[in-house]
Coordinates of C-alpha atoms in Angstrom, one line a residue:
M1 CA 28.3 -9.6 -17.5
K2 CA 29.9 -8.5 -14.0
L3 CA 27.8 -7.9 -10.4
K4 CA 28.3 -4.7 -9.4
S5 CA 26.1 -4.7 -6.4
L6 CA 23.4 -6.4 -4.5
L7 CA 20.0 -4.8 -3.4
L8 CA 17.8 -5.9 -0.5
R9 CA 14.1 -5.7 -0.7
Y10 CA 12.3 -6.2 2.7
Y11 CA 8.6 -6.9 1.7
P12 CA 8.1 -8.6 -0.3
P13 CA 11.3 -10.4 0.4
G14 CA 13.6 -10.0 -3.0
I15 CA 17.3 -9.5 -3.7
M16 CA 18.1 -7.1 -6.8
L17 CA 21.4 -7.5 -8.8
E18 CA 23.1 -4.7 -10.5
Y19 CA 25.2 -5.9 -13.0
E20 CA 27.4 -4.5 -15.8
K21 CA 27.1 -5.7 -19.4
S22 CA 28.6 -4.0 -22.6
G23 CA 29.4 -1.2 -20.6
Q24 CA 26.0 -0.2 -19.3
L25 CA 24.6 -0.7 -16.0
K26 CA 21.6 -3.3 -15.7
T27 CA 19.4 -4.3 -12.8
K28 CA 17.3 -8.3 -12.4
S29 CA 15.2 -8.9 -9.4
I30 CA 15.4 -12.7 -7.6
D31 CA 12.0 -12.9 -6.0
L32 CA 11.9 -14.5 -2.8
L33 CA 8.3 -14.7 -1.8
D34 CA 8.2 -18.1 -0.3
L35 CA 10.9 -17.2 2.2
Q36 CA 10.2 -17.9 6.1
T37 CA 11.9 -17.5 8.9
S38 CA 12.2 -21.1 9.2
T39 CA 13.7 -21.5 5.3
D40 CA 17.4 -23.7 4.9
V41 CA 19.3 -20.4 4.0
N42 CA 22.3 -22.6 2.7
A43 CA 19.8 -24.9 0.4
L44 CA 17.9 -21.6 -0.9
V45 CA 21.7 -20.0 -2.1
E46 CA 22.3 -23.2 -3.6
E47 CA 19.1 -22.9 -5.5
I48 CA 19.6 -19.3 -6.5
Q49 CA 23.3 -20.0 -7.7
K50 CA 21.8 -23.0 -10.0
A51 CA 19.4 -20.5 -11.7
E52 CA 21.2 -17.6 -11.6
P53 CA 24.9 -17.3 -13.4
L54 CA 25.7 -13.8 -11.5
V55 CA 25.7 -15.5 -7.8
T56 CA 28.9 -17.0 -8.4
A57 CA 30.8 -19.1 -5.3
S58 CA 32.5 -15.9 -4.5
R59 CA 29.2 -14.3 -3.7
A60 CA 27.3 -17.3 -2.0
D61 CA 28.5 -15.9 1.5
Q62 CA 27.3 -12.5 0.7
V63 CA 23.8 -13.3 -0.5
K64 CA 23.6 -16.2 3.0
L65 CA 24.1 -12.5 5.2
L66 CA 21.4 -10.9 3.1
I67 CA 18.6 -13.7 3.2
Q68 CA 19.5 -14.1 6.8
R69 CA 18.6 -10.2 7.0
L70 CA 15.3 -10.5 5.5
Q71 CA 14.5 -13.4 7.6
N72 CA 15.0 -11.0 10.5
K73 CA 12.9 -8.9 9.2
L74 CA 10.0 -11.0 8.6
G75 CA 10.1 -11.9 12.3
Q76 CA 10.3 -8.4 13.6
Y77 CA 7.3 -6.8 15.5
S78 CA 5.8 -9.9 15.6
N79 CA 4.7 -9.6 19.5
H80 CA 5.0 -5.9 19.6
K81 CA 2.3 -4.0 21.1
F82 CA 0.9 -0.6 20.1
Y83 CA 0.2 2.2 21.9
L84 CA -1.3 6.0 21.3
F85 CA 1.5 8.2 20.2
K86 CA -0.4 11.3 19.3
V87 CA -3.6 12.2 18.5
L88 CA -3.8 15.6 15.9
R89 CA -6.8 18.0 15.5
A90 CA -6.3 18.0 11.8
H91 CA -9.1 19.6 10.1
I92 CA -12.3 22.0 10.5
L93 CA -14.7 19.4 8.7
P94 CA -14.5 15.7 8.2
L95 CA -11.5 13.6 7.1
T96 CA -11.8 11.7 4.0
N97 CA -8.5 9.5 3.8
V98 CA -5.1 9.5 5.2
A99 CA -2.0 7.6 3.8
L100 CA 1.8 7.3 4.9
N101 CA 4.8 7.9 3.0
K102 CA 7.1 4.3 2.9
S103 CA 9.2 4.9 5.5
G104 CA 6.3 6.6 8.2
S105 CA 7.8 9.7 8.7
C106 CA 5.3 11.7 7.3
F107 CA 1.4 11.4 6.5
I108 CA -0.9 13.3 4.5
T109 CA -4.9 14.0 5.4
G110 CA -7.6 14.9 3.2
S111 CA -10.7 16.9 4.0
Y112 CA -14.0 18.1 3.5
D113 CA -12.5 21.5 4.1
R114 CA -11.2 21.5 0.5
T115 CA -7.6 21.0 2.0
C116 CA -4.9 18.3 1.9
K117 CA -2.3 18.5 5.1
L118 CA 0.9 17.1 5.3
W119 CA 2.2 16.2 8.8
D120 CA 5.2 15.3 10.4
T121 CA 4.9 11.8 12.1
A122 CA 7.2 12.2 14.9
S123 CA 6.6 15.9 16.1
G124 CA 3.2 15.8 15.0
E125 CA 4.0 19.2 13.3
E126 CA 2.1 20.4 10.6
L127 CA 4.2 20.8 7.6
H128 CA 2.4 22.0 4.7
T129 CA -1.4 23.1 4.3
L130 CA -2.2 22.4 0.6
E131 CA -4.7 24.7 -0.7
G132 CA -6.3 25.3 -4.2
H133 CA -9.1 22.8 -4.5
R134 CA -12.7 24.3 -4.6
N135 CA -14.2 21.4 -3.2
V136 CA -13.9 18.0 -1.2
V137 CA -10.3 16.6 -0.8
Y138 CA -11.3 12.8 -1.2
A139 CA -8.4 11.1 -2.9
I140 CA -4.9 11.3 -1.8
A141 CA -1.7 9.5 -2.4
F142 CA 2.0 9.6 -2.0
N143 CA 4.3 8.8 -5.2
N144 CA 5.6 6.0 -2.9
P145 CA 8.5 4.7 -2.9
Y146 CA 10.2 8.3 -3.9
G147 CA 8.0 10.1 -1.5
D148 CA 8.5 13.8 -3.1
K149 CA 5.3 14.0 -4.2
I150 CA 1.4 14.4 -3.5
A151 CA -1.5 13.8 -5.7
T152 CA -4.8 14.9 -4.4
G153 CA -8.2 14.2 -6.5
S154 CA -11.2 16.4 -5.3
F155 CA -15.0 16.8 -5.9
D156 CA -14.0 19.9 -8.1
K157 CA -13.2 17.5 -10.6
T158 CA -9.5 18.3 -10.7
C159 CA -6.5 16.5 -9.8
K160 CA -3.3 18.6 -8.6
L161 CA 0.5 17.5 -7.7
W162 CA 1.9 19.0 -5.4
S163 CA 5.8 19.6 -3.9
V164 CA 6.6 17.4 -0.4
E165 CA 9.3 19.6 0.4
T166 CA 7.8 23.2 -0.6
G167 CA 4.0 22.2 -0.4
N168 CA 3.8 24.0 -4.1
C169 CA 1.5 22.9 -6.6
Y170 CA 3.3 21.6 -9.6
H171 CA 0.3 20.8 -11.7
T172 CA -3.3 21.0 -11.7
F173 CA -4.7 17.8 -14.1
R174 CA -8.0 19.1 -15.9
G175 CA -10.1 17.4 -18.3
H176 CA -12.9 15.1 -15.7
T177 CA -16.7 16.1 -15.7
A178 CA -17.4 14.7 -12.5
E179 CA -16.0 14.1 -8.9
I180 CA -12.7 12.6 -8.9
V181 CA -12.5 10.0 -6.2
C182 CA -9.3 7.5 -6.9
L183 CA -6.1 8.0 -8.0
S184 CA -2.7 6.2 -7.9
F185 CA 1.1 6.9 -9.1
N186 CA 2.4 4.3 -11.4
P187 CA 5.6 2.4 -9.6
Q188 CA 8.3 4.6 -11.8
S189 CA 6.4 8.0 -10.4
T190 CA 5.9 9.0 -14.0
L191 CA 2.2 9.0 -14.5
V192 CA -0.9 9.5 -11.9
A193 CA -4.2 8.0 -12.8
T194 CA -7.2 9.4 -11.7
G195 CA -10.7 7.5 -11.9
S196 CA -14.2 9.6 -11.7
M197 CA -17.7 9.6 -11.3
D198 CA -17.7 10.8 -14.8
T199 CA -17.4 7.1 -15.7
T200 CA -13.8 7.1 -17.1
A201 CA -10.0 7.3 -16.0
K202 CA -7.3 9.6 -17.0
L203 CA -3.5 9.3 -17.4
W204 CA -1.1 12.4 -16.7
N205 CA 2.2 13.0 -17.2
I206 CA 4.1 14.2 -14.0
Q207 CA 6.7 16.1 -15.8
N208 CA 4.6 18.1 -18.1
G209 CA 1.1 18.1 -16.6
E210 CA -0.2 17.0 -20.1
E211 CA -2.9 14.0 -20.6
V212 CA -1.8 11.0 -21.9
F213 CA -4.8 8.6 -22.1
T214 CA -8.6 8.8 -21.3
L215 CA -9.6 5.4 -20.6
T216 CA -13.2 4.6 -21.6
G217 CA -15.6 2.0 -21.7
H218 CA -17.4 1.9 -18.1
S219 CA -21.0 2.7 -18.0
A220 CA -20.8 4.1 -14.4
E221 CA -18.7 5.5 -11.7
I222 CA -15.1 4.5 -11.5
I223 CA -14.3 3.9 -7.8
S224 CA -11.5 1.8 -7.5
L225 CA -8.1 2.1 -9.8
S226 CA -4.4 0.9 -9.3
F227 CA -1.6 -0.2 -11.3
N228 CA 0.3 -3.6 -11.5
T229 CA 4.1 -3.8 -9.7
S230 CA 5.4 -3.2 -13.4
G231 CA 3.8 -0.3 -14.3
N232 CA 2.6 -1.8 -17.7
R233 CA -1.1 -2.4 -16.7
I234 CA -3.9 -0.8 -14.8
I235 CA -7.2 -1.9 -13.2
T236 CA -10.2 0.0 -12.9
G237 CA -13.4 -1.0 -11.1
S238 CA -16.7 0.5 -11.3
F239 CA -20.4 0.7 -10.1
D240 CA -21.2 -0.7 -14.0
H241 CA -20.4 -4.2 -11.9
T242 CA -17.2 -5.0 -14.1
V243 CA -13.4 -4.4 -14.1
T244 CA -11.3 -3.3 -16.6
V245 CA -7.4 -4.1 -17.1
W246 CA -5.8 -1.3 -19.5
D247 CA -2.0 -1.2 -21.3
A248 CA -0.6 1.9 -19.4
D249 CA 1.7 1.9 -22.4
T250 CA -1.3 2.6 -25.1
G251 CA -4.2 3.3 -23.6
R252 CA -6.2 0.5 -24.9
K253 CA -8.5 -2.0 -23.3
V254 CA -6.8 -5.5 -22.6
Y255 CA -9.9 -7.5 -20.9
T256 CA -13.2 -6.7 -19.0
L257 CA -13.3 -9.0 -16.0
I258 CA -17.5 -9.7 -16.0
G259 CA -18.8 -12.0 -13.4
H260 CA -20.1 -9.9 -10.4
C261 CA -23.6 -8.9 -9.7
A262 CA -23.1 -5.5 -7.8
E263 CA -21.1 -2.8 -7.9
I264 CA -17.0 -3.4 -7.3
S265 CA -15.7 -2.1 -4.0
S266 CA -11.8 -2.9 -5.1
A267 CA -9.6 -4.2 -7.6
L268 CA -6.0 -5.1 -7.4
F269 CA -2.9 -7.0 -8.8
N270 CA -0.7 -9.3 -6.7
W271 CA 2.8 -8.6 -6.2
D272 CA 3.9 -10.8 -9.1
C273 CA 1.1 -9.7 -11.7
S274 CA -0.5 -13.2 -11.9
L275 CA -3.6 -12.9 -10.3
I276 CA -6.6 -10.1 -9.6
L277 CA -8.4 -9.9 -6.6
T278 CA -11.8 -8.0 -6.9
G279 CA -14.4 -7.2 -4.2
S280 CA -18.0 -6.6 -4.8
M281 CA -21.5 -5.2 -2.8
D282 CA -22.5 -8.8 -4.0
K283 CA -20.8 -10.5 -0.7
T284 CA -17.9 -12.1 -2.6
C285 CA -14.6 -11.8 -3.6
M286 CA -13.7 -12.9 -7.1
L287 CA -9.6 -14.2 -8.0
W288 CA -8.6 -14.2 -11.7
D289 CA -5.8 -15.0 -14.1
A290 CA -4.3 -12.1 -14.6
T291 CA -2.6 -13.2 -17.9
N292 CA -5.9 -14.2 -19.8
G293 CA -8.7 -12.2 -17.5
K294 CA -10.1 -16.0 -16.9
R295 CA -12.1 -16.4 -13.1
V296 CA -10.1 -19.0 -11.1
A297 CA -12.3 -18.6 -8.2
T298 CA -15.3 -17.2 -6.0
L299 CA -14.4 -16.5 -2.3
T300 CA -17.6 -16.8 -0.3
G301 CA -18.6 -16.7 3.1
H302 CA -19.9 -13.0 4.3
D303 CA -23.1 -12.4 4.7
D304 CA -23.1 -8.9 3.8
E305 CA -21.0 -6.3 1.1
I306 CA -17.5 -6.4 0.8
L307 CA -16.5 -3.5 1.6
D308 CA -12.6 -3.8 0.9
S309 CA -10.0 -6.8 0.3
C310 CA -6.3 -7.0 0.0
F311 CA -3.4 -9.2 -0.7
D312 CA -0.3 -9.8 1.5
Y313 CA 2.9 -8.1 0.0
T314 CA 4.1 -11.6 -1.3
G315 CA 0.5 -12.1 -2.9
K316 CA 0.2 -15.5 -1.1
L317 CA -2.9 -14.4 1.4
I318 CA -6.2 -12.6 0.6
A319 CA -8.1 -10.8 3.3
T320 CA -11.5 -9.2 2.8
A321 CA -13.6 -6.9 5.2
S322 CA -17.5 -6.8 5.1
A323 CA -20.2 -4.9 6.4
D324 CA -21.3 -8.0 8.1
G325 CA -18.6 -6.7 10.6
T326 CA -16.3 -9.7 10.1
A327 CA -12.9 -10.3 8.1
R328 CA -11.9 -13.6 6.6
V329 CA -8.2 -14.8 5.5
F330 CA -7.8 -16.9 2.4
S331 CA -5.3 -18.9 1.0
A332 CA -4.3 -17.6 -2.9
A333 CA -3.1 -20.9 -3.9
T334 CA -6.1 -22.8 -2.4
R335 CA -8.5 -20.3 -2.4
K336 CA -9.7 -21.8 1.0
C337 CA -10.8 -19.7 4.0
I338 CA -7.8 -20.0 6.7
T339 CA -9.6 -18.1 9.3
K340 CA -12.6 -16.0 10.5
L341 CA -11.8 -12.6 12.1
E342 CA -14.4 -12.0 14.8
G343 CA -15.3 -9.4 17.4
H344 CA -16.1 -5.7 15.9
E345 CA -19.2 -4.7 16.4
G346 CA -20.1 -2.9 13.4
E347 CA -19.1 -3.2 9.7
I348 CA -15.5 -3.2 8.4
S349 CA -14.6 -0.4 6.1
K350 CA -11.0 -1.0 5.7
I351 CA -8.2 -4.2 6.1
S352 CA -4.7 -4.4 5.3
F353 CA -1.7 -6.8 6.1
N354 CA 1.5 -5.9 7.9
P355 CA 4.5 -5.6 5.7
Q356 CA 5.4 -9.0 7.6
G357 CA 2.3 -10.6 6.5
N358 CA 1.4 -12.1 10.1
R359 CA -0.6 -9.1 11.2
L360 CA -4.1 -7.7 10.0
L361 CA -5.1 -4.4 10.5
T362 CA -9.0 -3.7 10.5
G363 CA -11.1 -0.4 11.0
S364 CA -14.6 -0.3 11.6
S365 CA -17.8 1.3 12.5
D366 CA -17.8 0.5 16.1
K367 CA -15.0 3.3 16.3
T368 CA -12.0 0.7 17.2
A369 CA -9.1 -0.6 15.2
R370 CA -8.1 -4.2 15.8
I371 CA -5.0 -5.8 15.3
W372 CA -5.3 -9.7 14.4
D373 CA -3.0 -12.8 13.9
A374 CA -3.3 -13.6 9.9
Q375 CA -3.0 -17.0 10.9
T376 CA -5.6 -17.8 13.3
G377 CA -7.7 -15.0 13.5
Q378 CA -7.0 -14.1 17.5
C379 CA -7.4 -10.7 18.1
F380 CA -4.1 -9.2 19.2
Q381 CA -4.8 -5.8 20.1
V382 CA -7.6 -3.3 20.3
L383 CA -7.0 0.1 19.3
E384 CA -9.7 2.4 20.9
G385 CA -10.2 6.0 21.5
H386 CA -11.6 7.2 18.5
T387 CA -15.0 8.5 19.1
D388 CA -16.9 8.1 15.4
E389 CA -16.4 5.2 12.8
I390 CA -12.5 4.3 11.5
F391 CA -12.7 4.9 7.8
S392 CA -9.2 4.9 7.0
C393 CA -6.0 3.1 8.6
A394 CA -2.5 2.0 7.5
F395 CA 0.8 0.3 8.5
N396 CA 3.9 1.7 7.3
Y397 CA 6.4 0.0 5.1
R398 CA 8.3 -1.1 8.4
G399 CA 5.1 -2.1 9.8
D400 CA 5.9 -0.4 13.3
I401 CA 3.7 2.6 12.9
I402 CA -0.1 2.9 12.3
V403 CA -2.1 5.4 11.4
T404 CA -6.2 5.8 11.7
G405 CA -8.7 8.2 11.0
R406 CA -12.1 9.1 11.7
G407 CA -15.0 11.2 10.6
E408 CA -17.7 12.6 12.4
I409 CA -20.1 15.4 11.1
N410 CA -20.0 18.8 12.5
T411 CA -17.2 18.2 14.8
I412 CA -13.2 18.8 14.5
D413 CA -11.7 15.5 13.3
S414 CA -8.7 13.5 14.4
V415 CA -6.0 11.7 13.3
F416 CA -4.6 8.8 15.7
L417 CA -0.9 8.0 15.7
S418 CA 0.3 4.6 17.0
D419 CA 3.8 3.5 17.0
W420 CA 5.3 0.2 18.6
L421 CA 6.7 -0.5 21.7
L422 CA 10.0 -2.6 22.3
E423 CA 8.6 -3.4 25.8
L424 CA 5.0 -5.7 26.0
R425 CA 2.8 -3.2 27.8
S426 CA 0.1 -0.3 26.6
W427 CA 2.0 3.1 27.8
V428 CA 4.9 5.1 26.6
P429 CA 8.0 5.3 29.5
K430 CA 7.9 8.9 30.1
G431 CA 10.0 10.6 28.0
D432 CA 10.5 8.0 25.4
T433 CA 10.7 8.8 21.6
P434 CA 10.5 5.7 20.2
I435 CA 10.1 7.0 16.4
P436 CA 12.3 4.9 14.5
T437 CA 15.0 7.0 12.0
R438 CA 14.3 7.2 8.6
V439 CA 17.4 5.7 7.0
P440 CA 19.5 3.2 8.7
S441 CA 22.8 4.7 10.5
S442 CA 25.2 2.1 9.3
S443 CA 27.6 3.4 7.4
W444 CA 27.4 0.7 4.6
C445 CA 23.7 1.3 4.0
L446 CA 22.5 2.5 1.1
L447 CA 18.6 3.6 0.5
C448 CA 17.5 3.1 -3.1
P449 CA 14.0 3.8 -3.9
L450 CA 13.8 1.9 -7.4
F451 CA 10.7 -0.1 -7.7
N452 CA 9.9 -0.3 -4.2
F453 CA 13.7 -1.8 -2.9
S454 CA 13.8 -0.1 0.3
C455 CA 17.2 -1.4 0.0
I456 CA 20.5 -2.4 1.5
A457 CA 23.3 -2.1 -0.9
E458 CA 26.3 -4.1 -0.3
P459 CA 30.2 -2.5 -1.1
Q460 CA 31.4 -3.9 -4.4
E461 CA 34.2 -7.0 -3.6

């Protein structure tokens, strides 16, 4: 075996080894999920060398440099405040969802006006209007990390696949008998999965537009759906109070998670696919062993329905958002509550970690989004300006852009874009254009989209 190159994955931290064996190019990854800015790099490299024969003594200094770059990334944007960068009048009817591509260079909006629109983040220019659905466009997604395709799921019972470059429709996936309310690409971008109010999920082949499998077994609407990191499992959450894990290669049911006593609001895997997190209207979240489907913990403390939940990028922390107006952070290892986020004056419908894992973003019916310290629960910043409840908000992959969307009946809806400011103040200097470049400009950098490795490739020795 001969090591050919090293690739960096910033979030969660990791290094991919590209090597040659028997004339074939292969890859393997080293996950560094416990990496901190304070980690002893020399000791870590020694551990890696003991466990991985491809990392020889001649590569030690190179690996050290890469780990230091990862540490620098973990510390980025910790103290930056966000400012309002753009307000876009997106649709003539209320928005349903917003989603960023991986780099944050563009984003999409779905709407009750039956369209999805693609926007340039830096300029606010509308790049494409994706037309063709005959009812509300409710579920939308990029095929990240590639970002060259968009899927839209509609109340017209169809899903459409679009080209980001041209705005043309590749395929219309037909087969559901009720509204499509959730969808997801697999990490390899070969399949798109759709969940419907008809109690089924379907997997579709992106290349030929054919249905691959229909996942049947739920007795009520499927409202949550996602793949695990490797793409060999898919999870569906339903209003029948259960969550089912499926084999994405065969379409067979692996097991069903039974324990909640009300509708499921969210269901997802952590990064290393060892745990599953489910949130429910029964005011609890549950943590499950992904290898056998056994429940390992019930996370309690909220006084009302859980509306959203998530892992951080490493899978070490869990965040929950509730209709009681609070959010909580739990340790995935100890299952204990670390901190409680208090300050919103209405229910919190959306919560997400930044890629670095040190900040949380929440969107609320009180018309604000807030940024919080994930460890202390301190409110770092309130993002104000919307005139109705915020139903969707997200960080981009770098953590330097936030998009928030709100919906208001009988008004023109807006999307607010925020971008990071290097100086600690709340206004942009006149003439400043702080949107980051899409690809690092250094001559030795290489963008590698494989399995979320937004990567730096070092030159061969």
